[in-house]
Short mmCIF file of C-alpha atoms and ligand atoms in Angstrom, two decimals:
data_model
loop_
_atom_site.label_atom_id
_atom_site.label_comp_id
_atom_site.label_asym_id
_atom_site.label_seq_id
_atom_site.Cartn_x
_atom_site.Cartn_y
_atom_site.Cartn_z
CA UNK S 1 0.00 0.00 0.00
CA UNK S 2 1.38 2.91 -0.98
CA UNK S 3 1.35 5.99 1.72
CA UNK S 4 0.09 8.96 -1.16
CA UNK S 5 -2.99 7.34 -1.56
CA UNK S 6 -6.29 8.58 -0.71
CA UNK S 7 -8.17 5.70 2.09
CA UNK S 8 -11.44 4.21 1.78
CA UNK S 9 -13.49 2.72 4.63
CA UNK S 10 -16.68 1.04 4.33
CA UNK S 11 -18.62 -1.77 5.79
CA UNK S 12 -21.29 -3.84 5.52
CA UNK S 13 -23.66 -5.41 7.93
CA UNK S 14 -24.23 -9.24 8.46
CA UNK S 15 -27.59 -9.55 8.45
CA UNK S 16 -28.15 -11.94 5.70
CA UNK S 17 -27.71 -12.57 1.98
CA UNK S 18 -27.12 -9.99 0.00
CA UNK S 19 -29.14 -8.84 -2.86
CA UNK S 20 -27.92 -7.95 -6.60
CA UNK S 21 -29.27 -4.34 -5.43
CA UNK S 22 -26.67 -4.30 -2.64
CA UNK S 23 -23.89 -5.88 -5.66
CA UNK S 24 -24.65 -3.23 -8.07
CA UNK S 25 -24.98 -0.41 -5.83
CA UNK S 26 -22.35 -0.98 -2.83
CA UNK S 27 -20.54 -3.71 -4.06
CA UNK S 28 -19.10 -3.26 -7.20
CA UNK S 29 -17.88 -0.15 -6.04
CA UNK S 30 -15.98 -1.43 -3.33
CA UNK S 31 -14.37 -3.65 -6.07
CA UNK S 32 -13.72 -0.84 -8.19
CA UNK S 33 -12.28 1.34 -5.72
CA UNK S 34 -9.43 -1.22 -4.68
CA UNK S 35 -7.29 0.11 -7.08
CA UNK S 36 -7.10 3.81 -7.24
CA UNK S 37 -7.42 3.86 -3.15
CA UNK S 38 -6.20 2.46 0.37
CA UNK S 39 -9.60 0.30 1.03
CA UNK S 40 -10.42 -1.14 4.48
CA UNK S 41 -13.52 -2.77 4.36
CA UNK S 42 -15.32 -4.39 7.30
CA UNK S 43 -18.09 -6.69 7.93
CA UNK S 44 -19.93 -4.42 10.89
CA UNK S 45 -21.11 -7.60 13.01
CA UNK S 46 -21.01 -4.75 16.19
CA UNK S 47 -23.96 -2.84 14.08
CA UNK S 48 -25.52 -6.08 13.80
CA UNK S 49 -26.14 -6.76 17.40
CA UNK S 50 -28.15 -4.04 17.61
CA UNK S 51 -31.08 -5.99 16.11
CA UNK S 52 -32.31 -9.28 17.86
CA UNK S 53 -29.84 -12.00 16.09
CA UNK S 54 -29.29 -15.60 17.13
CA UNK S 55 -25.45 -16.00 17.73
CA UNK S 56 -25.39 -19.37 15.23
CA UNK S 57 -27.11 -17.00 12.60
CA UNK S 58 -24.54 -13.74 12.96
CA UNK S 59 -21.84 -16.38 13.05
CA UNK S 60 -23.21 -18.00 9.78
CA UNK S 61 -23.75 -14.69 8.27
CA UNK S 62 -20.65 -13.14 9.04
CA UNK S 63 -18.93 -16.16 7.16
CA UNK S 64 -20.87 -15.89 4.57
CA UNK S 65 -21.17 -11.61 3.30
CA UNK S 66 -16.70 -12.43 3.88
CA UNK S 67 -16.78 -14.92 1.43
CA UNK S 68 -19.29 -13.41 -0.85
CA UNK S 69 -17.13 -10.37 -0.81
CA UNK S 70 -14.04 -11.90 -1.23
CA UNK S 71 -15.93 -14.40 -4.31
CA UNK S 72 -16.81 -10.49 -5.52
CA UNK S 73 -13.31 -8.99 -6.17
CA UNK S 74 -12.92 -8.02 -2.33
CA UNK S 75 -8.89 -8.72 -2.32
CA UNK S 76 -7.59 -8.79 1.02
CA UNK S 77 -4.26 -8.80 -0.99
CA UNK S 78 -4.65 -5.30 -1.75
CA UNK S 79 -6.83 -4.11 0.90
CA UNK S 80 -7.73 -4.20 4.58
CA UNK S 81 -10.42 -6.81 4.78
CA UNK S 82 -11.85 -7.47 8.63
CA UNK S 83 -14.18 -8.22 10.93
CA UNK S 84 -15.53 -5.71 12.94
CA UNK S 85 -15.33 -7.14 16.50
CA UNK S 86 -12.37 -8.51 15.44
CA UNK S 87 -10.40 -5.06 16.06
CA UNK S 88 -11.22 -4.33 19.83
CA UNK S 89 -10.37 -0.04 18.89
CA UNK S 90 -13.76 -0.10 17.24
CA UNK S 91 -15.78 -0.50 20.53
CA UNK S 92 -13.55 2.00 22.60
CA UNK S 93 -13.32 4.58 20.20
CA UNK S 94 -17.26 4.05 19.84
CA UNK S 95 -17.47 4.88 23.88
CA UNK S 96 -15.08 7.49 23.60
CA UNK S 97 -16.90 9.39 20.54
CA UNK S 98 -20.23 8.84 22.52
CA UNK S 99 -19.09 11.58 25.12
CA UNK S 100 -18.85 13.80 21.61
CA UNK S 101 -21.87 13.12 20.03
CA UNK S 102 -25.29 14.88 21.73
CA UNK S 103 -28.11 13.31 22.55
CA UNK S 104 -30.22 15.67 20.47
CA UNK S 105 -28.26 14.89 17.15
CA UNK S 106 -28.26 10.67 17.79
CA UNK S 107 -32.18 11.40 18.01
CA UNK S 108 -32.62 13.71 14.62
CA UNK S 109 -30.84 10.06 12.79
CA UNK S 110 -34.12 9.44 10.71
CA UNK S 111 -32.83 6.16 10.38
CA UNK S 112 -32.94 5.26 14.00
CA UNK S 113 -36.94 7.08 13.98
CA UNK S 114 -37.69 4.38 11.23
CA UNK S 115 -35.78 1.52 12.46
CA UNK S 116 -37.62 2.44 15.82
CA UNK S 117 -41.09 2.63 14.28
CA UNK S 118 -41.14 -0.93 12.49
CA UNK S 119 -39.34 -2.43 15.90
CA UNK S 120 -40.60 -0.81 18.55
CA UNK S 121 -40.24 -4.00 21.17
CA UNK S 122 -36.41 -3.08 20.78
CA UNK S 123 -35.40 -0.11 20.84
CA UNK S 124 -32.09 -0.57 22.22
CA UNK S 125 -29.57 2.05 23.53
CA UNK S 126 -27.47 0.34 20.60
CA UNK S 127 -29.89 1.05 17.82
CA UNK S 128 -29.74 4.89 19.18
CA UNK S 129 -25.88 4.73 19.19
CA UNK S 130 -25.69 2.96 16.35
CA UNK S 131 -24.25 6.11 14.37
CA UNK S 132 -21.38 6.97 17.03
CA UNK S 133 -20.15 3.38 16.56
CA UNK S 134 -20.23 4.22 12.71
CA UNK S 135 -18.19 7.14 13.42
CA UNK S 136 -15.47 4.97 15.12
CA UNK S 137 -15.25 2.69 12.56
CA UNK S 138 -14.68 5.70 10.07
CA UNK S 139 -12.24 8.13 12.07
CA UNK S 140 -10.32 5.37 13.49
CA UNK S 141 -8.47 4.62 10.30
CA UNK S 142 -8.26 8.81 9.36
CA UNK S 143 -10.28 7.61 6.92
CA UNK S 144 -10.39 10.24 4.00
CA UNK S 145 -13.66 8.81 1.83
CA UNK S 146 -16.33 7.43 2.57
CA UNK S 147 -18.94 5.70 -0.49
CA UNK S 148 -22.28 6.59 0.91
CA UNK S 149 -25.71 5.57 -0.34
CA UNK S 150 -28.64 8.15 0.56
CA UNK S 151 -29.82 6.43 3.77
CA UNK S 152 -26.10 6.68 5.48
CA UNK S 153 -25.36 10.45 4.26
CA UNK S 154 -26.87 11.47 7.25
CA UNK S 155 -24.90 8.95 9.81
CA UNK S 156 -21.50 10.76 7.61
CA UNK S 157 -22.78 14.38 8.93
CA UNK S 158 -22.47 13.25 11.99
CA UNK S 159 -19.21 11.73 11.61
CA UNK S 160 -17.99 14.69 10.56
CA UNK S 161 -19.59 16.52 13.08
CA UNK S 162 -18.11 14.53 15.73
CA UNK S 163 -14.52 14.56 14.19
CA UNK S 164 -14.68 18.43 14.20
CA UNK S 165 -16.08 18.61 17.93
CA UNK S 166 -13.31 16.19 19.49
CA UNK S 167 -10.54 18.35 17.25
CA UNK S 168 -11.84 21.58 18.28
CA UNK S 169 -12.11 20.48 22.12
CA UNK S 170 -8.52 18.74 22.29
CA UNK S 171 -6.48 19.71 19.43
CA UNK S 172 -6.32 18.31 15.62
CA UNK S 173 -6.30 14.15 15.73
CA UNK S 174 -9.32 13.14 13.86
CA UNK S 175 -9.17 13.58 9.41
CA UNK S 176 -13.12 14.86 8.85
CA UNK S 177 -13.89 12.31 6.09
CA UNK S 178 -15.62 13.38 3.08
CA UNK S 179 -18.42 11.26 1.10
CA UNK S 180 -17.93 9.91 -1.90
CA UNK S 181 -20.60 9.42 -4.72
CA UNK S 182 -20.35 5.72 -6.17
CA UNK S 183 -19.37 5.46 -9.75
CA UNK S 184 -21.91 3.17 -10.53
CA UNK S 185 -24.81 4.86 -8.67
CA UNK S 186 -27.74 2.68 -10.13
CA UNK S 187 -30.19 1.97 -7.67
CA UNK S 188 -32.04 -1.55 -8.20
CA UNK S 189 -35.52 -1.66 -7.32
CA UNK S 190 -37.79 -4.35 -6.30
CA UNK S 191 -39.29 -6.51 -8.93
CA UNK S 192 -42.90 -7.10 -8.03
CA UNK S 193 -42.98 -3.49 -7.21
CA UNK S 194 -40.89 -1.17 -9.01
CA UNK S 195 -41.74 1.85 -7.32
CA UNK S 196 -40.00 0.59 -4.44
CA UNK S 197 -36.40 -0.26 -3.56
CA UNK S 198 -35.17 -3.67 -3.79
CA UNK S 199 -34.48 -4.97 -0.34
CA UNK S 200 -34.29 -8.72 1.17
CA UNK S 201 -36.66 -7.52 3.82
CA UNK S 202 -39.75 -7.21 1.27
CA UNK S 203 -42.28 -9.92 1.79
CA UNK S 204 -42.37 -10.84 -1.27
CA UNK S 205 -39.27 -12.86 -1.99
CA UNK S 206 -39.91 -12.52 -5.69
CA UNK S 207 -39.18 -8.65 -5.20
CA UNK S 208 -35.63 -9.59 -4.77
CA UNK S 209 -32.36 -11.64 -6.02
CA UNK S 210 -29.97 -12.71 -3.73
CA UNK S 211 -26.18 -13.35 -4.97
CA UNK S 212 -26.50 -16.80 -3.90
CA UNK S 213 -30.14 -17.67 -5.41
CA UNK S 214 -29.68 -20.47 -7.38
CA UNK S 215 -30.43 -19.97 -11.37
CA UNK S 216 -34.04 -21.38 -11.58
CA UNK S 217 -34.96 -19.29 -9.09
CA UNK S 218 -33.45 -16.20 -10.30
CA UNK S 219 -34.93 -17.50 -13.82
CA UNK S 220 -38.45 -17.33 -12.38
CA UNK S 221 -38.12 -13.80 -10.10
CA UNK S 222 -37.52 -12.33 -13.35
CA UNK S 223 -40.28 -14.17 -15.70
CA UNK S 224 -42.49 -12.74 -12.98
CA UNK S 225 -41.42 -9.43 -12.53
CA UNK S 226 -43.41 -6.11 -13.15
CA UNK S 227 -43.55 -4.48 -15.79
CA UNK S 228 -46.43 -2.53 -17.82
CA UNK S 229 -49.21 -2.72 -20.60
CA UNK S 230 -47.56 -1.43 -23.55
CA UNK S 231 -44.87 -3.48 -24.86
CA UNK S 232 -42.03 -0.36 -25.96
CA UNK S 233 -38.28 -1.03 -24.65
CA UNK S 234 -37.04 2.24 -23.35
CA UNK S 235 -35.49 3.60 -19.86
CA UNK S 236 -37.61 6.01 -18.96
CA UNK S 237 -37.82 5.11 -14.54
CA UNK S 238 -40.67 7.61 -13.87
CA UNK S 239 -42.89 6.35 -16.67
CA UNK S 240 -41.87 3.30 -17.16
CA UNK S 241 -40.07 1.84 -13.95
CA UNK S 242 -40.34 -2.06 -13.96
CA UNK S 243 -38.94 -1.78 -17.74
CA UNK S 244 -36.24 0.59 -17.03
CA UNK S 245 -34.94 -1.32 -13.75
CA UNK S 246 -34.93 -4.44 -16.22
CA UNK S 247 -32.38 -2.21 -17.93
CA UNK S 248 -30.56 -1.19 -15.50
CA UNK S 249 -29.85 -5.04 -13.96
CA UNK S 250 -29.05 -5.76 -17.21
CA UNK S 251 -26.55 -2.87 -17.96
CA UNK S 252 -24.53 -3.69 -14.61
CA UNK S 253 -24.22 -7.40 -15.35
CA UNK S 254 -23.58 -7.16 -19.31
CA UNK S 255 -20.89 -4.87 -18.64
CA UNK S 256 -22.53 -2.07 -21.31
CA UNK S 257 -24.03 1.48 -21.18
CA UNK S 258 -27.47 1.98 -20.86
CA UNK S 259 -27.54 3.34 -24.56
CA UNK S 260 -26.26 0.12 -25.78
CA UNK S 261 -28.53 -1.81 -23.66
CA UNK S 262 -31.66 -0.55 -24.99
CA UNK S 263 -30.37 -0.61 -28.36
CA UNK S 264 -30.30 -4.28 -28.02
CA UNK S 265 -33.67 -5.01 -27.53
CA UNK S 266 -34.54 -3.05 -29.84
CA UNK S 267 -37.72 -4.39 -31.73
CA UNK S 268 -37.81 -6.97 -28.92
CA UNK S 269 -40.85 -7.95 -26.58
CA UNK S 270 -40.69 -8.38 -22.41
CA UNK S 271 -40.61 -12.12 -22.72
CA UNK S 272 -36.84 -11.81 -24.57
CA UNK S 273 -36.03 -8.96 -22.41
CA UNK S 274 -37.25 -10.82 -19.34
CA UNK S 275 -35.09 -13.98 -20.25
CA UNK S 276 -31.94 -12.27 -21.63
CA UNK S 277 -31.82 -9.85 -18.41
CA UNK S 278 -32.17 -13.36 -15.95
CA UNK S 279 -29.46 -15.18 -18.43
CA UNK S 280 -27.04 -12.11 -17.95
CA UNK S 281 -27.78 -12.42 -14.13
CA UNK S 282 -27.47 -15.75 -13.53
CA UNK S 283 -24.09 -16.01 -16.26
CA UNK S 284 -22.43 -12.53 -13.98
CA UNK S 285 -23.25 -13.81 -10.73
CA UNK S 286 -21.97 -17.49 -11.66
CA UNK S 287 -18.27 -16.87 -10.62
CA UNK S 288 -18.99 -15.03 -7.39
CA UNK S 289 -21.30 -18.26 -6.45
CA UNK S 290 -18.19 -21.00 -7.63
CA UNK S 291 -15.49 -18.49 -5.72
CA UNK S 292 -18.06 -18.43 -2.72
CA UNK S 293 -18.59 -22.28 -2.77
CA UNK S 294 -14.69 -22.86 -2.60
CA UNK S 295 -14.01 -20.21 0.08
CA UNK S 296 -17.25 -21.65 2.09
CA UNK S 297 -15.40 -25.24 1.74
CA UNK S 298 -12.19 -23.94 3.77
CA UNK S 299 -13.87 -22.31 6.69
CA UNK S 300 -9.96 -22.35 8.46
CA UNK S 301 -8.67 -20.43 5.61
CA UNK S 302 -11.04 -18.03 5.48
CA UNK S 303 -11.15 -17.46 9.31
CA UNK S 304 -7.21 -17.12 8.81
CA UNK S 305 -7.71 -14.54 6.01
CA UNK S 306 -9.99 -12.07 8.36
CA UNK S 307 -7.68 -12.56 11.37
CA UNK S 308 -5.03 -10.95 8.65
CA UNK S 309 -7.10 -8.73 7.98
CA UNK S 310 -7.96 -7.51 11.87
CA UNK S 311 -4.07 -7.41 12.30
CA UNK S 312 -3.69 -5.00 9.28
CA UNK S 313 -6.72 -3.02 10.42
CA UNK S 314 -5.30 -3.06 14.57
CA UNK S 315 -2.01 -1.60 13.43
CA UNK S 316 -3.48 1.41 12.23
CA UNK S 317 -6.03 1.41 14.68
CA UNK S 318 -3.74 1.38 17.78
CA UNK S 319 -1.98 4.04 16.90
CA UNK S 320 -5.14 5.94 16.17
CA UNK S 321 -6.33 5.11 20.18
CA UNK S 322 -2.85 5.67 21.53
CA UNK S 323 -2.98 9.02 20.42
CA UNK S 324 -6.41 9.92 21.26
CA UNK S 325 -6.01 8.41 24.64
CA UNK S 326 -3.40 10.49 24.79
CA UNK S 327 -5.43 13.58 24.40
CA UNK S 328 -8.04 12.69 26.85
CA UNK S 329 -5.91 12.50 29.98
CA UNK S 330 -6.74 8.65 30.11
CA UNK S 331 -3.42 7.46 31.77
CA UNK S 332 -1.42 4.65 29.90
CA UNK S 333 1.38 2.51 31.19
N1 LIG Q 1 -24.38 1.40 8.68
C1 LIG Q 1 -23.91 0.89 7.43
C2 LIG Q 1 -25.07 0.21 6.68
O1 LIG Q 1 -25.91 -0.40 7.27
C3 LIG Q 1 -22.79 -0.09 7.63
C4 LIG Q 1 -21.62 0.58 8.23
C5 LIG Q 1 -21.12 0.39 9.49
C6 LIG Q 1 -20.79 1.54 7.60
N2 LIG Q 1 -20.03 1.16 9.69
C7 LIG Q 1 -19.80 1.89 8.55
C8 LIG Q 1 -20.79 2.14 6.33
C9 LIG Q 1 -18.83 2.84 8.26
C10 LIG Q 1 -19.82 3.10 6.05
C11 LIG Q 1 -18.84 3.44 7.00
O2 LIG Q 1 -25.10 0.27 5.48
#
């Protein structure tokens, strides 16, 4: 890793399969930005536990979002791939960034109001704090970008909030990280209901793909999706959305444009577009299922590669705590 460039942090939370929204939108990028940029990526088991999940099912899911990373283009080769809990600084630096963070800005998080609404027998001091812990994860590697989706650009104001507060109180420590917009922004919606976002918590398990779905299922999702009445080919998402979110899975898994894909189906009906979108699917996601399979079947490896990983990520993050306990007065041997 070179020391000029520019670091990435991002994570992802283990709370089940992931869908091809999550590969085109978060995903991909992640891949892409491996080269140009110092990555550390995490899977954010710590976030998990703020919803009510069996241990045997974080455990299996954790296992399984680091392999279907890795199976993705995740290198840990050329970045800093870990788990969370793994790296002990995480959970201090989230207590210590607590005493910087108010009460009143944790409770303005409108995703902690909705995540509160549709679980309201646990609301957990965790859920509320859930953000802080965020900012820990980000400011503990002087993390300079960070690829945000719409619902976390929120949870990055506060980061940077926070980062400003503890350097104006003590004295400079913290880089204020900056968002960066994905360069494939595509959102994916669902596919029994276009107007909404694809997401495996729909009940309608037709309204999403997962990366590991196996072909004849992904093969019938699509044959059943949404579309409309007339029968024209053309990305237009307000007008047209079930048609032009057909497109845009397609576009991200062909590897074209979104020019190019609607010029080939050109003249074509929704049955062929239906079938050639699943076939593109099913062909892209094909290699990420084989790599997953044969990281899955050496569970010791792949525990050895994270534990890499959380050494990589402690080195940095040690010195980030040494010098921030430092600056607190918190006396150290
Ligand atoms: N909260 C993020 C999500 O659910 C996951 C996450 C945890 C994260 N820590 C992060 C994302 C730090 C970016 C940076 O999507």
């Amino acid at each position: 890793m070179e020391e000029c460039k520019k670091r990435v942090f991002s994570a992802i939370q283990p709370t089940g399969s992931i869908t091809i929204g999550n590969y085109i939108g978060a995903v991909r990028n992640m891949v892409a930005m491996q080269d140009e940029y110092d990555c550390l990526y995490a899977v954010a088991d710590l976030h998990s536990l703020t919803v009510d999940i069996a241990p045997a099912a974080l455990r299996k899911n954790t296992l399984e979002l680091a392999a279907i990373l890795m199976a993705a283009g995740i290198d840990p080769e050329k970045s800093v791939f870990f788990v969370q809990s793994q790296v002990h600084e995480h959970a201090e630096l989230g207590w210590v960034l607590n005493c910087y963070a108010q009460f009143g800005e944790a409770r303005r998080m409108t995703q902690f109001k909705d995540k509160s609404a549709k679980a309201p027998e646990n609301v957990n001091v965790g859920l509320f704090d859930y953000p802080v812990l965020m900012a820990a994860d980000i400011l503990l590697y002087m993390t300079d970008y960070v690829p945000v989706g719409k619902d976390q650009v929120q949870h990055l104001e506060l980061s940077r909030t926070i980062a400003e507060r503890f350097n104006s109180r003590n004295s400079p420590t913290f880089k204020v990280p900056e968002a960066i917009l994905p360069k494939f922004g595509q959102k994916v919606r669902s596919l029994s209901d276009p107007t909404a976002k694809m997401s495996k918590s729909d009940s309608d398990p037709n309204g999403y793909v997962l990366v590991l779905d196996r072909p004849e299922d992904i093969a019938r999702k699509f044959k059943r999706a949404v579309t409309d009445s007339d029968s024209k080919i053309i990305y237009a998402p307000d007008e047209k959305p079930g048609i032009s979110n057909l497109l845009t899975i397609y576009s991200a898994f062909a590897g074209v444009d979104m020019d190019e894909s609607v010029k080939r189906f050109e003249g074509r009906d929704y049955a062929y577009l239906k079938t050639t979108v699943a076939d593109a699917v099913i062909e892209g996601l094909r290699p990420i299922r084989e790599g997953y399979e044969k990281l899955m079947a050496d569970k010791d490896g792949l525990l050895k590669t994270l534990a890499v990983g959380a050494e990589k990520a402690s080195y940095i993050a040690r010195r980030t705590m040494s010098k921030v306990w430092r600056k607190l007065g918190c006396v150290r041997p």
